[in-house]
PDB file of C-alpha atoms in Angstrom:
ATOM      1  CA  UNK A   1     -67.883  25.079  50.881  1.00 44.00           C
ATOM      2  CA  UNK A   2     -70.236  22.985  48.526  1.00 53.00           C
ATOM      3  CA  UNK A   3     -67.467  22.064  46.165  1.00 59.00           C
ATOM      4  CA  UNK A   4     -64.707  21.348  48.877  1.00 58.00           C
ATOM      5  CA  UNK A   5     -67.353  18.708  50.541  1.00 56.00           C
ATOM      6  CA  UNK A   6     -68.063  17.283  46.860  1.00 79.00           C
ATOM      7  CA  UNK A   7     -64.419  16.973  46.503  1.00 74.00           C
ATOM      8  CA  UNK A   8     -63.748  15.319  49.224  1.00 74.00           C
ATOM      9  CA  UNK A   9     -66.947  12.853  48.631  1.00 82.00           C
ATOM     10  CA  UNK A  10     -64.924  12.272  45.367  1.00 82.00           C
ATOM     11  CA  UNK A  11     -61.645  11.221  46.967  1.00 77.00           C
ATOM     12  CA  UNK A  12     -62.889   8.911  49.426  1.00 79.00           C
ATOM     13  CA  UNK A  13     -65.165   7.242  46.546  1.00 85.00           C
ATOM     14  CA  UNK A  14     -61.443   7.090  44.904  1.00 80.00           C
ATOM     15  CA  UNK A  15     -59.523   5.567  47.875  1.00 77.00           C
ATOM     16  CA  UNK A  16     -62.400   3.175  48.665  1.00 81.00           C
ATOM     17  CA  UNK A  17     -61.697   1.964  44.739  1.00 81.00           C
ATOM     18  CA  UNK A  18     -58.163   1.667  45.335  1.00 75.00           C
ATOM     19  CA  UNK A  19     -58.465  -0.053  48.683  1.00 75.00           C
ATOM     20  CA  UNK A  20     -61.017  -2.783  46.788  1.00 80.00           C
ATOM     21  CA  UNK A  21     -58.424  -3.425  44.000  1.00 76.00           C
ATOM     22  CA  UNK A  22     -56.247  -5.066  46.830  1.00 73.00           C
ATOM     23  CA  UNK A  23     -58.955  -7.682  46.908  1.00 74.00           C
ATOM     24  CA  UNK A  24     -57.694 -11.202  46.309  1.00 77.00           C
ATOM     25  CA  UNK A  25     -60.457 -11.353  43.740  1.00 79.00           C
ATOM     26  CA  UNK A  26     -58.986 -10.896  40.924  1.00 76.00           C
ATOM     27  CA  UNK A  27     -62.596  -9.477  38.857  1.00 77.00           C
ATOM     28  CA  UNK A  28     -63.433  -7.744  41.601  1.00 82.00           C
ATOM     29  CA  UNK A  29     -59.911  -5.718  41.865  1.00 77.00           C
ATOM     30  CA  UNK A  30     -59.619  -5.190  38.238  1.00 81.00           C
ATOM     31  CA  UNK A  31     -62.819  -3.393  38.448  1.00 84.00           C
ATOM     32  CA  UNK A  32     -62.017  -1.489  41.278  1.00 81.00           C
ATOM     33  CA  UNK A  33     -58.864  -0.094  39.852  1.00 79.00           C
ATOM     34  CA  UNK A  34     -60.768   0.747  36.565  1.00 83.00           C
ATOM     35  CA  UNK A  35     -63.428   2.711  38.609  1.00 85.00           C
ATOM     36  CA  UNK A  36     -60.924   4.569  40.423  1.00 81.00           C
ATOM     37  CA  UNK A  37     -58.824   5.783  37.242  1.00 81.00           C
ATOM     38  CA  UNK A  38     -61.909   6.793  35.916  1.00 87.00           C
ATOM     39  CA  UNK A  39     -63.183   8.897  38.577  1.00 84.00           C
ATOM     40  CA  UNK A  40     -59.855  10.518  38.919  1.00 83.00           C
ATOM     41  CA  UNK A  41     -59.829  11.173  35.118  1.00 83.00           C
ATOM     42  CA  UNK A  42     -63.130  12.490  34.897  1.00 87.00           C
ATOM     43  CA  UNK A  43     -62.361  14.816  38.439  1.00 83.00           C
ATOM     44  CA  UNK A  44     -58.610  15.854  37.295  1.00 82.00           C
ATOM     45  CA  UNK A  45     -57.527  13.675  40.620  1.00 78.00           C
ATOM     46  CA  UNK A  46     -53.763  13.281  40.655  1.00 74.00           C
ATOM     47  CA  UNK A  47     -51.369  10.663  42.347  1.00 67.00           C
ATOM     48  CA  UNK A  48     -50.176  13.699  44.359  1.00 63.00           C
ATOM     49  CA  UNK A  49     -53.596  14.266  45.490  1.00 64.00           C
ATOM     50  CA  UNK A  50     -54.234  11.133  47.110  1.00 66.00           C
ATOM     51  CA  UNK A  51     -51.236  10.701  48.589  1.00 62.00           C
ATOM     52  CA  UNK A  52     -51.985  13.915  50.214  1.00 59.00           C
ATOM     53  CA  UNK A  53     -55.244  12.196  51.812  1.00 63.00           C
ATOM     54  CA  UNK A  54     -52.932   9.254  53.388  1.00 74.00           C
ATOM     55  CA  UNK A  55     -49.284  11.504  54.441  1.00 82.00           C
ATOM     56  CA  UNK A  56     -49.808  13.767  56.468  1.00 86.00           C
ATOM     57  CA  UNK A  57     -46.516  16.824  57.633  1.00 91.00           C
ATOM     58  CA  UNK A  58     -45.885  18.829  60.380  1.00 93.00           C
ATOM     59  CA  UNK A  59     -42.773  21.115  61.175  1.00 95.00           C
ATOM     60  CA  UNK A  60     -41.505  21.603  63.675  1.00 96.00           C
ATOM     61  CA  UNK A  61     -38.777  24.930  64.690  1.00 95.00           C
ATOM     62  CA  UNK A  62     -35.883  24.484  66.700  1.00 94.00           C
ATOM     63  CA  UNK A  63     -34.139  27.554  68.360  1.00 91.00           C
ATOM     64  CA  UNK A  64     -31.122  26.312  66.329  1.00 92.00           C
ATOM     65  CA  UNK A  65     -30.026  28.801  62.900  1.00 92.00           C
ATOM     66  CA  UNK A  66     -30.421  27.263  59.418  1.00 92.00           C
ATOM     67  CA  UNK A  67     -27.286  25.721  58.207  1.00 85.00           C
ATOM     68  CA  UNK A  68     -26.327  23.592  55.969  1.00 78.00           C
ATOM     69  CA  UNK A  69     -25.129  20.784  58.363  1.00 84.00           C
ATOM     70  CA  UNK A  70     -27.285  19.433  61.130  1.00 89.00           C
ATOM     71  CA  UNK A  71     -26.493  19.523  64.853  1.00 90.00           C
ATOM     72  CA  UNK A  72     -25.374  16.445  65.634  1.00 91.00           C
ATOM     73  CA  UNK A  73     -27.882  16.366  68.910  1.00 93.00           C
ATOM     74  CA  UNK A  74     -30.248  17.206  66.796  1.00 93.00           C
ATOM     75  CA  UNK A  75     -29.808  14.502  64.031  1.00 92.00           C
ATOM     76  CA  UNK A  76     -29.808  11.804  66.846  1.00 93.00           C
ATOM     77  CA  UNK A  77     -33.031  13.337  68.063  1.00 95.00           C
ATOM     78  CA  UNK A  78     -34.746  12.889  65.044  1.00 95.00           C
ATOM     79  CA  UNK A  79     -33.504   9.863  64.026  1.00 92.00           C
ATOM     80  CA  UNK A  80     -35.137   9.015  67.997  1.00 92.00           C
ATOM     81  CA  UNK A  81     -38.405   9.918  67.626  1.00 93.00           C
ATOM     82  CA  UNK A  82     -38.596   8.798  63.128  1.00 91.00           C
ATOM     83  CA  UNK A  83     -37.579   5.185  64.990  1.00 88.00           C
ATOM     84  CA  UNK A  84     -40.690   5.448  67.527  1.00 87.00           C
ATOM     85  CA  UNK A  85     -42.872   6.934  65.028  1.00 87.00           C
ATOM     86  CA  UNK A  86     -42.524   5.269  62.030  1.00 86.00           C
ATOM     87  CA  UNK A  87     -42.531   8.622  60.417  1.00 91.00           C
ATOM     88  CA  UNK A  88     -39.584  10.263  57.642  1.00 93.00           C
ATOM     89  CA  UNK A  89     -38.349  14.125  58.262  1.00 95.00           C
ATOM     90  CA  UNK A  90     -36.734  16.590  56.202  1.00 93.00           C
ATOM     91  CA  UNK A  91     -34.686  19.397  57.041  1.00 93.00           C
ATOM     92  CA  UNK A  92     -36.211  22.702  55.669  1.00 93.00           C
ATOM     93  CA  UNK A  93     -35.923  26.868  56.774  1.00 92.00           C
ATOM     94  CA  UNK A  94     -38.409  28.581  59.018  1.00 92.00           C
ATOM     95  CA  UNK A  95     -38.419  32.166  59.871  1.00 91.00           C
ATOM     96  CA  UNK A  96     -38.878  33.617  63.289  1.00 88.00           C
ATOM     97  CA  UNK A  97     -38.367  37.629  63.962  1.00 88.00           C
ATOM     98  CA  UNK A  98     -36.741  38.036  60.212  1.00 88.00           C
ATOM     99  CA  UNK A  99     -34.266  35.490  61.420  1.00 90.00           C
ATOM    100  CA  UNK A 100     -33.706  31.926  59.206  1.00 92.00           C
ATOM    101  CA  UNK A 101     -34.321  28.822  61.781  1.00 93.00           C
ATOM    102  CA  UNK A 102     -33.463  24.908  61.444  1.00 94.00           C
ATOM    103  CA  UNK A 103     -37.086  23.510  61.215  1.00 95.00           C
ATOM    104  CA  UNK A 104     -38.129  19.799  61.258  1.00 96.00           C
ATOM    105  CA  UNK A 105     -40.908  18.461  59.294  1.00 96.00           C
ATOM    106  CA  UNK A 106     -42.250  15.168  60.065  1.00 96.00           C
ATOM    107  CA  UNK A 107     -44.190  12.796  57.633  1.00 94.00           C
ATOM    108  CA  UNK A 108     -46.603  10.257  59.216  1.00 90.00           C
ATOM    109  CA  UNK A 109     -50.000   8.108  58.310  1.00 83.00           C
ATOM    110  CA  UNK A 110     -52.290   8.335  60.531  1.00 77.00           C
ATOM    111  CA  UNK A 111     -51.689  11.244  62.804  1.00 84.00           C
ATOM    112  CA  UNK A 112     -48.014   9.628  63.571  1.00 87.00           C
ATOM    113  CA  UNK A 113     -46.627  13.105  62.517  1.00 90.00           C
ATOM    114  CA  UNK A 114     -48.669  14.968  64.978  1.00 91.00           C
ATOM    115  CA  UNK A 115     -47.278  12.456  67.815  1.00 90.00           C
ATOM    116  CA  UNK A 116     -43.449  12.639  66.446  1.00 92.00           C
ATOM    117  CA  UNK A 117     -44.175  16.919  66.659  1.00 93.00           C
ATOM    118  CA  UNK A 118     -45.109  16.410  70.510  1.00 91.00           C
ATOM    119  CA  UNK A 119     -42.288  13.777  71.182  1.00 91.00           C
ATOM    120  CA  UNK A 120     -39.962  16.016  69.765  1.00 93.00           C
ATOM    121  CA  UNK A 121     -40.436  19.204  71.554  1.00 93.00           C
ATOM    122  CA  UNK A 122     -41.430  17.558  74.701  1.00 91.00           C
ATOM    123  CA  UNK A 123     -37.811  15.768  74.339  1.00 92.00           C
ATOM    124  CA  UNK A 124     -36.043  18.911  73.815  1.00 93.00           C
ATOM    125  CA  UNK A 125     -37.409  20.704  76.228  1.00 92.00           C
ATOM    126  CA  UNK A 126     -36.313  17.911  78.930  1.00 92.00           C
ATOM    127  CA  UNK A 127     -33.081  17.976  77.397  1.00 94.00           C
ATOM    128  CA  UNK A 128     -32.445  21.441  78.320  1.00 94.00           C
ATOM    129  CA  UNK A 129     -33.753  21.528  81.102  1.00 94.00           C
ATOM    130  CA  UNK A 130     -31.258  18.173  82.344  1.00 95.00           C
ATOM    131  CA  UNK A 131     -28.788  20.072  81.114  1.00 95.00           C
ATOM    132  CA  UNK A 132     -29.475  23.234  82.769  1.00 95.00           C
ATOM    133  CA  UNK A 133     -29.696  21.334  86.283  1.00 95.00           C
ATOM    134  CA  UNK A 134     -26.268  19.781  85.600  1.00 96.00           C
ATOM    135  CA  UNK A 135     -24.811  22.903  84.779  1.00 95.00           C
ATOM    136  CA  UNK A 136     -25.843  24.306  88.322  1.00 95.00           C
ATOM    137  CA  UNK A 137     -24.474  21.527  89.944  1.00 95.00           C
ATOM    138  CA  UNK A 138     -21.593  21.633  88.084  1.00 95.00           C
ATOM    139  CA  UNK A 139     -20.224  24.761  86.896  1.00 94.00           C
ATOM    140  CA  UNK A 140     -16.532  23.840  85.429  1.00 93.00           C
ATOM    141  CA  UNK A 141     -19.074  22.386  82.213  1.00 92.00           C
ATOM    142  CA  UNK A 142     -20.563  25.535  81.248  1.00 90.00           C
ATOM    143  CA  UNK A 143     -17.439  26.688  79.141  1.00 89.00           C
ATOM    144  CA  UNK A 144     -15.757  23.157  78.885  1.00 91.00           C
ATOM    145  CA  UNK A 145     -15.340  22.321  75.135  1.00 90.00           C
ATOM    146  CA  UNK A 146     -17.651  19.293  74.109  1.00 91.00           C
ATOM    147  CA  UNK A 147     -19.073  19.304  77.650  1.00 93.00           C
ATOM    148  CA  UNK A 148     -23.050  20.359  76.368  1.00 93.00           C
ATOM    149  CA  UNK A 149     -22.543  18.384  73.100  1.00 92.00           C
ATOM    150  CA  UNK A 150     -21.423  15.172  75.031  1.00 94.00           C
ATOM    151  CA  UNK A 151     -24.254  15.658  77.662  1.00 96.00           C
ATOM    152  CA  UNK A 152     -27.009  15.697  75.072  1.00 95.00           C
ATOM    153  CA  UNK A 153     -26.169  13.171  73.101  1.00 94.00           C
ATOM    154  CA  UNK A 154     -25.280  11.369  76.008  1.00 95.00           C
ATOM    155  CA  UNK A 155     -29.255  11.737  77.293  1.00 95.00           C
ATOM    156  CA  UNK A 156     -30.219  11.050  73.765  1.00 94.00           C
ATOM    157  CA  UNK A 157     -28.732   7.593  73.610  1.00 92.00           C
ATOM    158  CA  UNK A 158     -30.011   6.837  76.673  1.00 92.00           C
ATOM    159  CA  UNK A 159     -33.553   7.512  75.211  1.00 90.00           C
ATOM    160  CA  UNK A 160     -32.413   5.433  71.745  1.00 89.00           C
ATOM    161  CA  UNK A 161     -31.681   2.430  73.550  1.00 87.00           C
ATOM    162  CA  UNK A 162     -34.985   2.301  75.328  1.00 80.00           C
ATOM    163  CA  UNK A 163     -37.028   2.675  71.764  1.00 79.00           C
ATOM    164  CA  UNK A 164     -37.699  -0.289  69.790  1.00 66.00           C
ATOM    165  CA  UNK A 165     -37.556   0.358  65.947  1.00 61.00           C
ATOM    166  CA  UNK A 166     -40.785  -0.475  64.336  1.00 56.00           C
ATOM    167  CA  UNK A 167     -39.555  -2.778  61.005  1.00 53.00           C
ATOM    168  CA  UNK A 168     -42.810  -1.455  58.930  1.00 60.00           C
ATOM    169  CA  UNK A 169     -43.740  -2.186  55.244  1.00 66.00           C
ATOM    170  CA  UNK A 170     -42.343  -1.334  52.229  1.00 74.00           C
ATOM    171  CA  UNK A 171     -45.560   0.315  50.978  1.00 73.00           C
ATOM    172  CA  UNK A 172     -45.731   2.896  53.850  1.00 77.00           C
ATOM    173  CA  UNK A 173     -42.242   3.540  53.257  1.00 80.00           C
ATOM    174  CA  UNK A 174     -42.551   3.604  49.653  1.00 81.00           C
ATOM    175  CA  UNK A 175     -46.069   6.232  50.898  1.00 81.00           C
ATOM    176  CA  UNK A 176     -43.887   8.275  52.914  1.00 87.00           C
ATOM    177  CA  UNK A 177     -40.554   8.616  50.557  1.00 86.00           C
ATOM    178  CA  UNK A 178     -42.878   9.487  47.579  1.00 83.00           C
ATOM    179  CA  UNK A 179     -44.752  12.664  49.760  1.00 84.00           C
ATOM    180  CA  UNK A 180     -41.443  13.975  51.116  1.00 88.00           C
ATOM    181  CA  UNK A 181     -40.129  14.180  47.052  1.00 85.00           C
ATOM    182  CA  UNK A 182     -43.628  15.628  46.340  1.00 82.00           C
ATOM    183  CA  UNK A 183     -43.718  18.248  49.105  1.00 84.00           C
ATOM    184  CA  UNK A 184     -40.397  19.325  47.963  1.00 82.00           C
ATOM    185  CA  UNK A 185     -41.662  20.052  44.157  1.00 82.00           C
ATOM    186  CA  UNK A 186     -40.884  16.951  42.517  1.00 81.00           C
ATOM    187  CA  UNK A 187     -37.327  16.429  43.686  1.00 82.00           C
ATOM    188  CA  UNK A 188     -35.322  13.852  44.671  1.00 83.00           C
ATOM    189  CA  UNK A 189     -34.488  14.655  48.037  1.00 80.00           C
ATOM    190  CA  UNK A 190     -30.687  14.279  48.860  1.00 80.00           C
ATOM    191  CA  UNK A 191     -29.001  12.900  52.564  1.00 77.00           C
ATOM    192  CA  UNK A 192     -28.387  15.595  54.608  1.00 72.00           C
ATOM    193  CA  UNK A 193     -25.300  16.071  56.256  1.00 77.00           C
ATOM    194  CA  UNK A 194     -24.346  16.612  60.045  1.00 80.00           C
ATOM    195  CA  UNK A 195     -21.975  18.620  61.966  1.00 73.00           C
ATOM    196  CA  UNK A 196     -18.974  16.671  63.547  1.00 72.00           C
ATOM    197  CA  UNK A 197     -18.932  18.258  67.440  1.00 75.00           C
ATOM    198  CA  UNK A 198     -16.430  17.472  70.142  1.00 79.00           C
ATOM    199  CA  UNK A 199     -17.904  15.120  72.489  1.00 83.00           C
ATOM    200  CA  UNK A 200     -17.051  15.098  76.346  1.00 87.00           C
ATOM    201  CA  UNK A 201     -16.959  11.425  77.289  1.00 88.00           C
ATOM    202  CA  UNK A 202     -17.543  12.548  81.391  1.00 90.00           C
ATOM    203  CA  UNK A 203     -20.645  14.792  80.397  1.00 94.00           C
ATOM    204  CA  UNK A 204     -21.788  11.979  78.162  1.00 93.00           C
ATOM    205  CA  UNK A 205     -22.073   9.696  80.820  1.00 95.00           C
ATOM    206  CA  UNK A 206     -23.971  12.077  82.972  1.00 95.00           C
ATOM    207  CA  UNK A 207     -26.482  12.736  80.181  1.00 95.00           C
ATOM    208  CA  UNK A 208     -27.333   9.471  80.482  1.00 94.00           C
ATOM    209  CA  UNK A 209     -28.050   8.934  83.555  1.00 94.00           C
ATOM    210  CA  UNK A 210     -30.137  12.311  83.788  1.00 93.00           C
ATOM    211  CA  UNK A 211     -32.327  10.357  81.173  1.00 92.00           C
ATOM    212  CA  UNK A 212     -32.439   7.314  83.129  1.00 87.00           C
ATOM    213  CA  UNK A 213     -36.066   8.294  83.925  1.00 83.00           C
ATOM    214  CA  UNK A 214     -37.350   9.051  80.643  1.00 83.00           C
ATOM    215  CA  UNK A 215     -39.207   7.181  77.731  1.00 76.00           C
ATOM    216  CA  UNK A 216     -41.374   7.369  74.938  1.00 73.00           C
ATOM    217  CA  UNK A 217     -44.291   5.198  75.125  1.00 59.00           C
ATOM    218  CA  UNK A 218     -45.525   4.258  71.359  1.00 47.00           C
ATOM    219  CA  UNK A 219     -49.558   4.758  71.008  1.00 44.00           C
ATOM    220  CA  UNK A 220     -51.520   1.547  69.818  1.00 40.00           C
ATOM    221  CA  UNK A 221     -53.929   1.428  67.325  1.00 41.00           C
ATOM    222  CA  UNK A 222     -53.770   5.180  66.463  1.00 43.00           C
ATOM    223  CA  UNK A 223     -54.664   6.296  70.125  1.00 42.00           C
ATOM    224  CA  UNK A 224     -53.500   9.415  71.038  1.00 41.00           C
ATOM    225  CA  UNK A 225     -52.705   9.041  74.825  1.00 41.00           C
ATOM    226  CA  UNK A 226     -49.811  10.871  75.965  1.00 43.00           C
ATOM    227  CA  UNK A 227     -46.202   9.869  74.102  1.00 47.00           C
ATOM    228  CA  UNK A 228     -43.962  10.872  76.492  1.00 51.00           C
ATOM    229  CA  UNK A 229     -43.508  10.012  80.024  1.00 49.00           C
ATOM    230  CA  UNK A 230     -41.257  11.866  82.549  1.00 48.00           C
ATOM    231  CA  UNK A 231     -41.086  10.685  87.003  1.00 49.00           C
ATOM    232  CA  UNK A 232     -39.929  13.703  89.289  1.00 45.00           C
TER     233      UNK A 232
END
């Protein structure tokens, strides 16, 4: 316990070292940035390391099987809640009873990961349940081709166009690419690809009006108040 609290005296006396070598003064930075890359030498500190300390990942599992191309719902759903939450994702295998599932895992700063997690299950659970309530009132959908596909991403879009992307900066970006190729050994990650679905332009239309009610409210300041917000 001793040496994981040392540690991690060690690493913030590194990031504090980085942070001052920002300074617009130019002695003062140099010095910084020569403390820091000597406390990381003398502690074995890697890059890796400290990016670990700033980007943070979640996953998330979908009831959807591991394939090789995305859902299309689902790529519009994370491309949703990566535009709210200034976060990255990667598509990676999860297991649940022996079985291989799609699984989501989110990169944020700041706990933006954890909030992206919640926004995207709450979201997907509101989906299906929109889509179950349409189905009742409307039976001829449940085996009408394109008729679920064009209802979700008909609910999605609605969401989309109420969500604001954040334009960011290049060094979070730069934070976030550089963890995702890091978390997946060293590789260069490569752009997945999605699933082309039949969409039903009548159910698409009803998805978004289902979602008429919904949004995603964006926490300032790294507050953690509730993301999502739902009237019934």
């Amino acid at each position: 316990m001793n040496t994981e609290v040392n540690r991690d005296k060690i690493l913030d006396k590194i990031k504090n070292c980085l942070n001052l070598s920002k300074s617009s003064e130019a002695h003062e930075a140099a010095a910084a940035l020569r403390q820091a890359q000597k406390l990381m030498e003398a502690h074995g500190v890697s890059q890796e390391e400290l990016l670990g300390m700033e980007v943070k990942s979640v996953q998330v599992m979908t009831p959807e099987p591991y394939k090789r191309k995305l859902p299309l719902y689902m790529n519009v759903l994370i491309g949703i809640v990566c535009r709210a939450f200034e976060c990255d994702a990667l598509i990676e295998a999860g297991y649940r009873n022996g079985k291989p599932r799609l699984c989501v895992r989110y990169f944020g700063l700041n706990g933006k990961e954890q909030l992206a997690a919640y926004a995207h299950e709450v979201m997907w659970r509101q989906l299906s349940a929109s889509w179950k309530e349409y189905q009742k009132l409307n039976p001829w959908a449940v085996n009408e081709k394109g008729a679920r596909q064009g209802f979700w991403i008909g609910w999605l879009q609605e969401v989309r166009s109420k969500v604001m992307a954040f334009a960011g900066n290049e060094e979070e970006k730069e934070m976030l690419s550089k963890a995702m190729v890091a978390y997946n050994g060293g590789k260069e990650l490569t752009e997945g690809k999605t699933n082309s679905m039949s969409v039903n332009g009548h159910t698409n239309a009803a998805g978004r009006d289902a979602a008429g009610d919904f949004s995603i409210h964006r926490p300032m300041n790294g507050a953690t108040q509730r993301a999502l917000s739902h009237k019934n």
